[in-house]
Coordinates of C-alpha atoms and ligand atoms in Angstrom, one line a residue:
Chain A
M611 CA -24.7 44.1 48.5
G612 CA -26.7 41.0 47.6
V613 CA -27.1 37.8 49.5
A614 CA -24.3 35.2 48.8
V615 CA -25.7 32.4 50.8
S616 CA -29.1 31.9 52.2
I617 CA -30.0 29.1 54.5
Q618 CA -33.6 28.8 55.8
Q619 CA -34.9 26.4 58.5
L620 CA -32.4 23.7 57.6
V621 CA -33.0 20.3 59.2
K622 CA -31.0 17.2 58.6
Y623 CA -31.4 13.8 60.4
F624 CA -28.8 11.0 60.3
G625 CA -31.0 8.2 61.5
S626 CA -32.5 9.5 64.7
L627 CA -29.7 12.1 65.2
R628 CA -30.8 15.6 64.4
A629 CA -27.5 16.9 63.0
L630 CA -29.0 20.2 61.9
D631 CA -32.0 21.5 63.9
G632 CA -33.5 24.4 62.1
V633 CA -30.5 26.5 61.0
S634 CA -31.2 29.8 59.3
L635 CA -28.4 32.0 58.2
E636 CA -27.9 34.7 55.6
I637 CA -24.5 35.7 54.5
A638 CA -24.0 38.8 52.4
E639 CA -21.8 39.1 49.3
G640 CA -18.2 40.0 50.2
E641 CA -18.4 38.8 53.9
F642 CA -15.7 36.9 55.6
F643 CA -17.9 34.7 57.7
G644 CA -16.9 32.3 60.5
L645 CA -18.7 29.1 61.4
L646 CA -17.6 27.9 64.8
G647 CA -18.7 25.1 67.1
P648 CA -17.4 22.1 69.0
N649 CA -16.8 18.7 67.3
G650 CA -20.1 17.3 66.0
A651 CA -21.9 20.6 66.1
G652 CA -23.0 20.2 62.5
K653 CA -20.6 22.6 60.6
T654 CA -19.5 20.1 58.0
T655 CA -23.1 18.8 57.6
L656 CA -24.2 22.4 57.0
I657 CA -21.5 22.9 54.4
S658 CA -22.3 19.6 52.7
C659 CA -25.9 20.6 52.4
L660 CA -24.9 23.8 50.8
A661 CA -22.6 21.8 48.3
G662 CA -25.3 19.3 47.5
L663 CA -23.3 16.4 49.0
V664 CA -25.9 15.9 51.8
R665 CA -29.7 16.1 51.1
P666 CA -31.5 18.1 53.8
D667 CA -34.8 16.8 55.2
Q668 CA -36.2 20.3 55.4
G669 CA -35.3 23.8 54.5
Q670 CA -34.1 26.0 51.6
L671 CA -30.6 26.7 50.5
S672 CA -29.3 29.0 47.9
V673 CA -25.9 30.2 46.6
M674 CA -25.9 33.6 44.9
G675 CA -29.6 33.4 44.5
Y676 CA -29.6 29.9 42.9
D677 CA -31.4 27.1 44.7
V678 CA -28.9 24.4 45.6
H679 CA -31.4 21.7 44.6
G680 CA -33.5 23.1 41.8
D681 CA -30.8 25.2 40.1
Y682 CA -27.9 22.9 41.1
R683 CA -25.7 23.7 38.1
E684 CA -25.7 27.4 38.6
A685 CA -25.4 27.1 42.4
R686 CA -22.4 24.7 42.1
R687 CA -20.6 26.8 39.6
R688 CA -20.6 29.6 42.2
L689 CA -19.4 27.6 45.1
G690 CA -15.9 26.3 45.9
V691 CA -15.6 23.9 48.8
V692 CA -12.4 22.8 50.6
P693 CA -13.4 19.7 52.3
Q694 CA -12.4 18.8 55.9
E695 CA -11.2 15.3 55.1
L696 CA -7.8 15.0 53.4
V697 CA -8.9 13.3 50.1
F698 CA -7.1 13.0 46.8
D699 CA -7.1 11.0 43.6
P700 CA -3.9 8.9 43.6
F701 CA -3.8 8.5 39.9
F702 CA -2.9 12.0 38.9
S703 CA -0.3 14.7 39.4
V704 CA -1.1 18.1 41.0
R705 CA -1.5 19.8 37.6
E706 CA -3.6 17.0 36.1
T707 CA -5.8 17.1 39.2
L708 CA -6.4 20.9 38.7
R709 CA -6.9 20.6 35.0
I710 CA -9.4 17.9 35.4
Q711 CA -11.2 19.8 38.1
S712 CA -11.3 22.9 35.7
G713 CA -12.8 20.7 33.0
Y714 CA -15.6 19.5 35.3
F715 CA -16.7 23.2 35.5
G716 CA -16.4 23.6 31.8
I717 CA -13.2 25.6 31.8
R718 CA -10.5 24.7 29.3
N719 CA -7.1 26.3 29.0
N720 CA -7.1 27.3 32.6
D721 CA -3.3 27.1 33.0
A722 CA -2.7 30.8 33.7
W723 CA -5.0 30.8 36.7
I724 CA -3.8 27.3 37.8
D725 CA -0.2 28.6 37.8
E726 CA -1.3 31.6 39.9
I727 CA -3.0 29.4 42.4
L728 CA 0.0 27.1 42.6
E729 CA 2.3 30.1 43.1
N730 CA 0.1 31.5 45.9
L731 CA -0.1 28.2 47.6
D732 CA 3.6 27.5 47.2
L733 CA 3.0 24.4 45.1
T734 CA 4.8 25.4 41.9
A735 CA 7.6 23.0 42.6
K736 CA 5.2 20.1 43.1
A737 CA 3.1 20.8 40.0
N738 CA 4.1 17.6 38.2
V739 CA 4.4 15.4 41.2
N740 CA 1.9 12.6 41.8
M741 CA -0.7 13.3 44.5
R742 CA 0.5 10.2 46.4
R743 CA 3.9 11.6 46.9
L744 CA 2.8 14.8 48.6
S745 CA 2.9 15.4 52.3
G746 CA -0.3 15.8 54.3
G747 CA 0.0 19.6 54.4
M748 CA 0.7 19.7 50.6
K749 CA -2.3 17.6 49.9
R750 CA -4.4 20.0 51.8
R751 CA -3.1 22.9 49.7
V752 CA -4.1 21.0 46.6
L753 CA -7.6 20.7 48.1
V754 CA -7.6 24.5 48.5
A755 CA -6.4 24.9 44.9
Q756 CA -9.1 22.5 43.6
A757 CA -11.8 24.6 45.3
L758 CA -10.5 27.7 43.5
V759 CA -10.0 26.5 39.9
H760 CA -13.4 28.0 38.8
K761 CA -13.0 31.3 40.6
P762 CA -16.1 30.7 42.7
P763 CA -17.8 33.8 44.1
V764 CA -18.4 31.9 47.3
I765 CA -15.5 30.0 48.9
V766 CA -16.1 27.6 51.8
L767 CA -13.1 26.4 53.8
D768 CA -13.8 23.6 56.2
E769 CA -10.8 23.6 58.6
P770 CA -8.3 24.4 55.9
T771 CA -5.4 25.0 58.3
A772 CA -5.6 21.6 60.2
G773 CA -2.1 20.1 59.8
V774 CA -0.7 23.0 57.8
D775 CA 2.6 24.6 58.7
V776 CA 2.9 28.2 60.0
E777 CA 4.3 29.6 56.8
L778 CA 1.6 28.3 54.6
R779 CA -1.1 29.2 57.1
Q780 CA 0.0 32.8 56.7
G781 CA 0.4 32.5 53.0
L782 CA -3.1 30.9 52.7
W783 CA -4.7 33.6 54.8
Q784 CA -3.1 36.3 52.7
F785 CA -4.3 34.7 49.5
V786 CA -7.8 34.2 50.9
Q787 CA -8.0 37.7 52.2
R788 CA -6.9 39.0 48.8
L789 CA -9.7 37.0 47.2
N790 CA -12.1 38.4 49.8
R791 CA -11.0 41.9 49.0
E792 CA -11.6 41.2 45.4
G793 CA -15.2 40.4 46.2
H794 CA -15.3 36.7 46.9
T795 CA -17.4 35.7 49.9
V796 CA -15.5 33.5 52.3
I797 CA -17.0 31.1 54.8
L798 CA -14.6 29.5 57.2
T799 CA -14.8 26.9 59.9
T800 CA -11.8 26.4 62.2
H801 CA -11.0 25.3 65.7
Y802 CA -8.2 27.9 65.9
L803 CA -10.3 30.7 67.4
E804 CA -7.6 33.3 67.1
E805 CA -7.7 32.8 63.3
A806 CA -11.4 33.3 63.3
E807 CA -11.1 36.4 65.5
A808 CA -8.5 37.9 63.2
L809 CA -10.2 37.1 59.9
C810 CA -13.9 37.0 60.3
G811 CA -16.2 40.0 60.2
R812 CA -19.1 38.0 61.4
I813 CA -19.4 34.7 63.2
A814 CA -22.1 32.1 63.8
M815 CA -21.6 29.6 66.6
L816 CA -23.3 26.2 66.2
K817 CA -24.0 23.7 68.9
Q818 CA -25.9 20.4 68.4
G819 CA -27.2 21.6 65.1
R820 CA -28.5 24.9 66.3
V821 CA -27.2 28.5 65.9
V822 CA -26.5 29.6 69.5
A823 CA -24.8 32.9 68.6
L824 CA -24.8 35.1 65.5
D825 CA -23.1 38.5 65.5
T826 CA -20.2 40.6 64.3
T827 CA -16.9 39.5 65.8
S828 CA -16.6 42.8 67.6
N829 CA -20.0 42.5 69.2
L830 CA -19.3 39.0 70.2
L831 CA -16.0 40.1 71.8
A832 CA -17.9 42.8 73.7
R833 CA -20.1 40.2 75.3
V834 CA -17.4 39.2 77.7
P835 CA -16.4 42.6 79.2
G836 CA -13.3 43.6 81.2
H837 CA -9.9 42.2 81.5
T838 CA -8.1 39.4 83.2
L839 CA -5.1 40.0 85.5
N840 CA -2.6 37.2 86.0
L841 CA -0.3 37.6 89.0
R842 CA 2.5 35.5 90.3
L843 CA 3.7 36.3 93.8
A844 CA 7.1 35.4 95.3
N845 CA 5.4 33.5 98.0
A846 CA 1.8 32.4 97.3
A847 CA 0.8 32.8 100.9
S848 CA 1.3 36.5 100.9
L849 CA -2.0 37.2 99.1
P850 CA -4.3 38.9 101.7
L851 CA -7.2 36.7 102.7
A852 CA -9.7 39.4 101.7
L853 CA -8.4 39.2 98.1
R854 CA -8.4 35.4 97.9
A855 CA -12.1 35.3 97.7
R856 CA -12.1 37.4 94.5
A857 CA -9.4 35.3 92.8
T858 CA -9.0 31.9 91.3
Q859 CA -5.7 30.1 91.4
N860 CA -4.2 28.4 88.4
E861 CA -0.7 26.8 88.3
G862 CA 0.6 29.1 91.0
C863 CA -0.9 32.2 89.4
W864 CA -3.7 34.3 90.9
I865 CA -6.3 35.3 88.3
F866 CA -8.6 38.3 88.8
R867 CA -11.4 39.3 86.5
L868 CA -11.6 43.1 86.4
A869 CA -14.4 45.3 85.2
G870 CA -12.1 48.4 84.7
F871 CA -8.5 49.5 84.9
D872 CA -9.0 51.5 88.1
E873 CA -9.4 48.2 90.0
I874 CA -5.7 47.4 89.2
E875 CA -4.3 50.2 91.3
H876 CA -6.3 49.2 94.5
L877 CA -5.4 45.6 94.0
L878 CA -1.7 46.2 93.7
A879 CA -1.8 48.6 96.7
E880 CA -3.4 46.0 98.9
I881 CA -0.9 43.4 97.9
R882 CA 2.0 45.7 98.7
V883 CA 0.6 46.6 102.1
A884 CA 0.3 42.9 102.9
G885 CA 4.0 42.5 102.0
G886 CA 3.4 40.6 98.8
V887 CA 6.2 40.7 96.2
I888 CA 5.1 40.4 92.5
E889 CA 7.1 38.2 90.4
D890 CA 5.1 38.3 87.2
L891 CA 2.1 40.2 85.9
R892 CA 0.0 39.9 82.8
L893 CA -3.1 41.7 81.7
T894 CA -5.2 40.1 79.0
Q895 CA -8.3 41.1 77.2
A896 CA -11.2 38.7 76.7
D897 CA -10.7 36.9 73.4
L898 CA -13.0 34.8 71.2
E899 CA -12.2 31.7 73.2
D900 CA -13.7 33.3 76.3
V901 CA -16.7 34.3 74.3
F902 CA -16.9 30.8 72.8
V903 CA -16.8 29.1 76.2
A904 CA -19.3 31.6 77.6
V905 CA -21.7 31.0 74.7
M906 CA -21.5 27.3 74.9
Q907 CA -22.0 27.3 78.6
G908 CA -24.9 29.6 78.2
A909 CA -26.5 27.4 75.6
E910 CA -26.1 24.4 78.0
A911 CA -27.6 26.2 80.9
R912 CA -30.6 27.2 78.8
E913 CA -31.1 23.7 77.6
Q914 CA -31.1 22.4 81.2
A915 CA -33.5 25.1 82.2
V916 CA -35.8 24.0 79.4
S917 CA -35.6 20.4 80.1
R918 CA -36.4 20.9 83.8
Chain B
M727 CA -21.4 18.5 28.0
S728 CA -17.9 19.5 29.0
G729 CA -18.4 17.8 32.3
F730 CA -19.0 14.6 30.4
R731 CA -15.9 15.1 28.3
T732 CA -13.6 15.7 31.2
L733 CA -15.0 12.9 33.3
L734 CA -14.6 10.5 30.3
Y735 CA -11.1 11.7 29.8
K736 CA -10.3 11.2 33.5
E737 CA -11.8 7.7 33.5
V738 CA -9.8 6.7 30.5
L739 CA -6.6 8.3 31.8
R740 CA -7.1 6.5 35.1
F741 CA -7.1 3.0 33.6
W742 CA -4.5 3.9 30.9
K743 CA -2.0 5.0 33.5
V744 CA -2.1 1.5 35.0
S745 CA -2.6 -0.2 31.7
F746 CA -0.2 -3.0 32.6
Q747 CA -2.8 -4.2 35.1
T748 CA -5.9 -3.1 33.4
V749 CA -5.1 -4.0 29.8
A750 CA -2.0 -6.2 29.5
A751 CA -2.9 -8.5 32.4
P752 CA -6.3 -9.6 31.2
V753 CA -4.9 -10.1 27.7
L754 CA -2.4 -12.5 29.2
T755 CA -5.0 -14.3 31.2
A756 CA -7.1 -14.9 28.1
L757 CA -4.1 -16.1 26.2
L758 CA -3.4 -18.7 29.0
Y759 CA -7.0 -19.9 28.8
L760 CA -6.6 -20.4 25.1
L761 CA -3.2 -22.2 25.3
I762 CA -4.5 -24.6 28.0
F763 CA -7.9 -25.4 26.6
S764 CA -6.8 -25.7 23.0
H765 CA -3.8 -27.8 23.9
V766 CA -6.2 -30.2 25.6
L767 CA -9.1 -30.1 23.2
D768 CA -8.2 -28.7 19.8
A769 CA -7.4 -32.0 18.2
Q770 CA -10.6 -33.8 19.5
V771 CA -13.3 -31.3 19.5
Q772 CA -15.2 -29.4 16.8
V773 CA -18.1 -27.0 17.5
H774 CA -20.3 -25.6 14.8
N775 CA -18.0 -27.3 12.4
V776 CA -15.0 -25.2 13.5
R777 CA -12.0 -26.4 15.4
Y778 CA -12.1 -25.8 19.1
A779 CA -9.4 -23.1 19.3
A780 CA -11.2 -21.1 16.6
F781 CA -14.5 -21.6 18.4
L782 CA -13.0 -20.6 21.7
I783 CA -11.3 -17.3 20.7
P784 CA -14.5 -15.2 20.1
G785 CA -15.8 -16.4 23.4
L786 CA -12.6 -15.4 25.2
V787 CA -12.6 -12.0 23.4
M788 CA -16.1 -11.3 24.5
M789 CA -15.6 -12.5 28.0
S790 CA -12.6 -10.2 28.3
V791 CA -14.7 -7.3 27.0
L792 CA -17.4 -8.0 29.5
Q793 CA -15.3 -8.6 32.6
N794 CA -13.1 -5.6 32.0
A795 CA -16.0 -3.2 31.3
F796 CA -17.4 -4.3 34.6
A797 CA -14.1 -4.1 36.4
N798 CA -13.5 -0.6 35.1
S799 CA -16.5 1.2 36.3
S800 CA -17.0 -0.8 39.5
S801 CA -13.4 -0.4 40.7
S802 CA -13.2 3.2 39.8
L803 CA -16.3 4.0 41.8
I804 CA -15.5 2.0 44.9
Q805 CA -12.0 3.3 44.9
S806 CA -13.1 6.9 44.8
K807 CA -15.8 6.3 47.4
V808 CA -13.4 4.6 49.8
M809 CA -10.7 7.3 49.2
G810 CA -13.3 10.0 49.5
S811 CA -12.2 11.5 46.2
V812 CA -15.7 10.9 44.8
I813 CA -16.6 14.4 46.1
F814 CA -14.5 15.9 43.3
I815 CA -17.1 14.7 40.8
L816 CA -20.1 15.4 43.1
L817 CA -19.2 19.1 43.7
P818 CA -19.1 20.3 40.1
P819 CA -22.2 20.9 38.0
I820 CA -22.2 17.5 36.4
S821 CA -25.6 16.0 35.7
Y822 CA -26.4 12.4 36.5
V823 CA -26.8 11.6 32.8
E824 CA -23.3 12.9 32.1
F825 CA -22.0 10.9 35.0
F826 CA -23.6 7.8 33.7
L827 CA -22.4 8.2 30.1
A828 CA -18.8 9.0 31.0
Y829 CA -18.4 6.0 33.2
V830 CA -20.1 3.6 30.8
V831 CA -18.3 4.8 27.7
A832 CA -14.9 4.6 29.6
A833 CA -15.8 1.1 30.7
M834 CA -16.7 0.2 27.1
L835 CA -13.5 1.6 25.8
R836 CA -11.4 -0.4 28.3
G837 CA -13.5 -3.6 27.4
L838 CA -13.0 -3.0 23.7
M839 CA -9.3 -2.3 24.1
V840 CA -8.7 -5.5 26.1
G841 CA -10.9 -7.4 23.6
L842 CA -8.9 -6.2 20.7
G843 CA -5.7 -7.1 22.5
V844 CA -7.0 -10.6 23.1
L845 CA -8.1 -11.0 19.5
V846 CA -4.7 -9.9 18.2
V847 CA -2.7 -12.1 20.5
T848 CA -4.9 -15.2 20.2
G849 CA -5.5 -14.8 16.5
W850 CA -2.1 -16.3 15.8
F851 CA -3.3 -19.7 17.1
A852 CA -6.2 -20.3 14.8
S853 CA -7.5 -19.2 11.5
L854 CA -10.5 -17.0 12.2
S855 CA -13.2 -15.8 9.8
F856 CA -15.1 -12.5 10.1
V857 CA -18.4 -13.3 8.4
A858 CA -20.4 -10.4 9.7
P859 CA -18.2 -7.7 11.4
G860 CA -21.2 -5.5 12.0
W861 CA -22.6 -8.0 14.5
I862 CA -19.3 -8.4 16.2
L863 CA -19.1 -4.6 16.9
V864 CA -22.7 -4.3 17.9
F865 CA -22.6 -7.1 20.5
A866 CA -19.2 -6.0 21.8
I867 CA -20.4 -2.4 22.3
I868 CA -23.8 -3.2 23.8
G869 CA -22.2 -6.0 25.9
G870 CA -19.6 -3.6 27.2
G871 CA -22.3 -1.0 27.9
I872 CA -24.3 -3.5 30.0
M873 CA -21.4 -4.6 32.0
G874 CA -20.1 -1.0 32.5
S875 CA -23.5 0.0 33.7
L876 CA -23.7 -3.1 36.0
G877 CA -20.3 -2.2 37.3
M878 CA -21.6 1.3 38.2
I879 CA -24.5 -0.3 40.1
A880 CA -22.1 -2.6 42.0
G881 CA -19.6 0.3 42.7
I882 CA -22.4 2.5 44.0
W883 CA -24.0 -0.2 46.1
A884 CA -20.8 -1.6 47.7
D885 CA -19.3 0.1 50.7
K886 CA -16.2 -2.0 50.8
F887 CA -13.9 -3.8 48.4
D888 CA -15.0 -7.3 49.6
Q889 CA -18.6 -6.5 48.9
L890 CA -17.6 -5.7 45.4
S891 CA -15.6 -8.8 44.9
G892 CA -18.6 -10.8 46.2
F893 CA -20.7 -9.2 43.5
Q894 CA -18.0 -10.1 41.0
N895 CA -17.4 -13.6 42.2
F896 CA -21.0 -14.7 42.8
L897 CA -22.7 -12.9 39.9
I898 CA -20.5 -11.7 37.1
M899 CA -18.1 -14.7 37.0
P900 CA -20.8 -17.4 37.0
L901 CA -22.8 -15.6 34.4
T902 CA -19.9 -15.2 32.1
M903 CA -18.3 -18.6 32.7
L904 CA -21.7 -20.4 32.2
S905 CA -22.6 -18.5 29.1
G906 CA -21.1 -20.7 26.5
V907 CA -17.7 -19.2 26.3
F908 CA -16.1 -22.6 26.5
Y909 CA -18.8 -24.7 24.9
S910 CA -21.8 -24.6 22.7
I911 CA -24.9 -24.9 24.9
H912 CA -26.2 -27.6 22.5
S913 CA -23.7 -29.9 24.1
L914 CA -25.5 -29.4 27.5
P915 CA -28.4 -31.5 28.9
V916 CA -31.7 -30.1 28.0
F917 CA -32.4 -28.7 31.5
W918 CA -29.1 -26.7 31.5
Q919 CA -29.8 -25.5 27.9
R920 CA -33.0 -24.0 29.3
V921 CA -31.3 -22.4 32.2
S922 CA -28.7 -20.9 29.9
H923 CA -31.5 -19.2 28.0
F924 CA -32.2 -17.1 31.1
N925 CA -28.6 -15.8 31.1
P926 CA -28.3 -12.6 29.2
V927 CA -24.6 -13.1 28.8
F928 CA -25.3 -16.2 26.8
Y929 CA -26.9 -14.0 24.1
M930 CA -24.0 -11.6 24.1
I931 CA -21.5 -14.3 23.5
D932 CA -23.7 -16.2 21.0
G933 CA -24.4 -13.1 19.0
F934 CA -20.8 -12.0 19.1
R935 CA -19.7 -15.4 17.9
F936 CA -22.2 -15.3 15.0
G937 CA -20.3 -12.4 13.6
F938 CA -17.2 -14.6 13.2
F939 CA -18.7 -17.9 11.9
G940 CA -22.1 -17.0 10.8
V941 CA -23.5 -19.9 12.9
S942 CA -25.0 -19.6 16.4
D943 CA -27.2 -21.4 18.9
V944 CA -29.8 -18.6 18.6
A945 CA -30.7 -16.3 15.7
P946 CA -28.5 -13.1 16.1
A947 CA -31.6 -10.9 15.8
T948 CA -33.1 -12.6 18.8
S949 CA -29.9 -12.2 20.7
L950 CA -29.7 -8.6 19.8
A951 CA -33.3 -8.0 21.1
V952 CA -32.5 -9.7 24.4
V953 CA -29.2 -7.8 24.8
A954 CA -30.8 -4.5 23.9
V955 CA -33.6 -4.9 26.4
S956 CA -31.0 -6.0 29.0
F957 CA -29.0 -2.8 28.4
L958 CA -32.1 -0.7 28.7
V959 CA -33.1 -2.3 32.0
V960 CA -29.6 -2.0 33.5
A961 CA -29.1 1.5 32.2
L962 CA -32.4 2.8 33.5
T963 CA -31.7 1.2 36.9
T964 CA -28.3 2.9 37.0
L965 CA -29.7 6.2 36.0
A966 CA -32.4 6.0 38.7
L967 CA -29.8 5.2 41.3
L968 CA -27.7 8.1 40.2
R969 CA -30.7 10.4 40.1
S970 CA -31.7 9.5 43.6
G971 CA -28.2 10.0 44.9
Y972 CA -28.3 6.5 46.5
K973 CA -25.1 6.0 48.6
L974 CA -23.4 9.0 46.9
R975 CA -25.3 12.0 48.3
Y976 CA -26.5 11.3 51.8
Ligands
LIG1922 N1 -22.7 10.5 57.1 C1 -23.1 10.5 58.4 N2 -23.8 9.5 58.9 C2 -24.2 9.6 60.2 N3 -24.0 10.6 61.0 C3 -23.3 11.6 60.6 C4 -22.8 11.6 59.2 N4 -22.1 12.8 59.1 C5 -22.1 13.4 60.2 N5 -22.8 12.7 61.2 C6 -23.1 13.2 62.5 O1 -23.7 14.5 62.5 C7 -23.2 15.3 63.6 C8 -22.6 16.5 63.0 O2 -21.4 16.2 62.3 P1 -20.5 17.2 61.5 O3 -19.5 16.5 60.8 O4 -21.4 18.1 60.8 O5 -19.8 18.0 62.7 P2 -18.7 19.2 62.7 O6 -19.4 20.4 63.3 O7 -18.2 19.4 61.3 O8 -17.6 18.6 63.6 P3 -16.0 18.7 63.5 O9 -15.6 20.0 64.2 O10 -15.5 17.5 64.3 O11 -15.6 18.6 62.1 C9 -22.2 14.4 64.3 O12 -22.9 13.9 65.5 C10 -21.9 13.3 63.4 O13 -21.6 12.1 64.1
LIG1923 MG1 -16.5 19.1 60.4

């Protein structure tokens, strides 16, 4: 498989703010790639550099082998971007918007594909409605549709599910997964980490313009080992003092981090002996959110260590 | 060039969909100017040996062409910048030359459409002659091109609507109003005649008017030279801005 997107030593300043601080990433054709990070990490800036909307101060970018600056026509033809901001052109209907967008890419008579996109994004009924009359979530769907009119091999979605209802979110993911199966490379940013966990094969985490983690989703999940046991006791006081040191309390629950399943048995036995009555019990596995928190804290700690 | 074609189509569709404001309204404004000024002055004043109403009409037509060409590209750009929809034309593989041509040609078309409207409506009120229609067309087209291009510069430069209206009120309006639309500059004191010669819009109006009456303050070939050079300067400036991505690509 070839390289779909290559980003080398990307640096971008906004005034004195270093929004991107030497980012290098390589995304292979056919990947479903997640770009995560807190607000202001530089995700949108990175995407904008890739799309030619922002001019980097340093670094090389290419899409399907075409340089984003030098070979901009070829690069842009291969890239579809769903922007984070909810933007629309108030003069046109949904269909006009999509026809015009097709024309920009040199595609005429694109109605068959436009109809298919509309169908998949549940917009068929709104095809001839003016953009101004759509709800926020529908406007976002049109943005997705606009990014797809030219069947780009690389699709970038910058928080496509913000403000979108459950049904469409599922419809959208089915559609995007289908495109991914058909060979399109997908790059996704989202703050819904369970979405990223379920969809992305590989994930980069960005913080203050730097890549602080880059790995397959399963490897990332393995970084935070073990399980978490949530216990609610009939009377909170009945937890033996010896156990309290190992637990943290949260909203009346005792939370234990366990390295293995065998610990559970001992734990429950001790509670029983002390006369504790269990009201509720939940066992959860570490998820991407735990990983995210751990990675961000790790990055912070390293930074402090360096600055000291 | 399909990027150009679609962008041009979009720009024309944009103003055509609101043609009541973008075409009909300026025609009405020009008609009101004509009615008021010719009511006051038609009986007393003759310029270049034609009655005032007949003298005024070509000026009003050209003023409408120029102002609407400017308004079209500038308002389209600022609107899409403020709304954020400008990214729809920044993401596709459209070159800056195509970008420039589409916006300028659309602006010209709107200018010419309004100008034609003004001519048709005001033509009832005076007997006009068309001595040299070639000059009329040439000046209308290049004039519209200059203003459409200037509108692009203003639309790219302005971040907010009030900055744009500043540009319009303090530059475009004075230049067009003081260009000899309402008078022949020979009626001005010598000092102001000289000043008028530094106003490129004066040459656009004067050359345009020559096409109707065959008389003008300046030889039409001289006006054409000034207007052509102005177009070149403004167009090259606009192209340089677009190429650099100034205020469009950060
Ligand atoms: N046009 C701009 N001018 C100045 N600063 C900017 C501009 N765009 C972004 N920034 C700054 O660059 C940094 C990165 O912004 P960016 O939008 O890339 O973050 P993000 O990771 O997409 O955040 P979010 O999750 O909130 O969308 C921020 O500090 C932001 O304030
Ligand atoms: Mg963002």
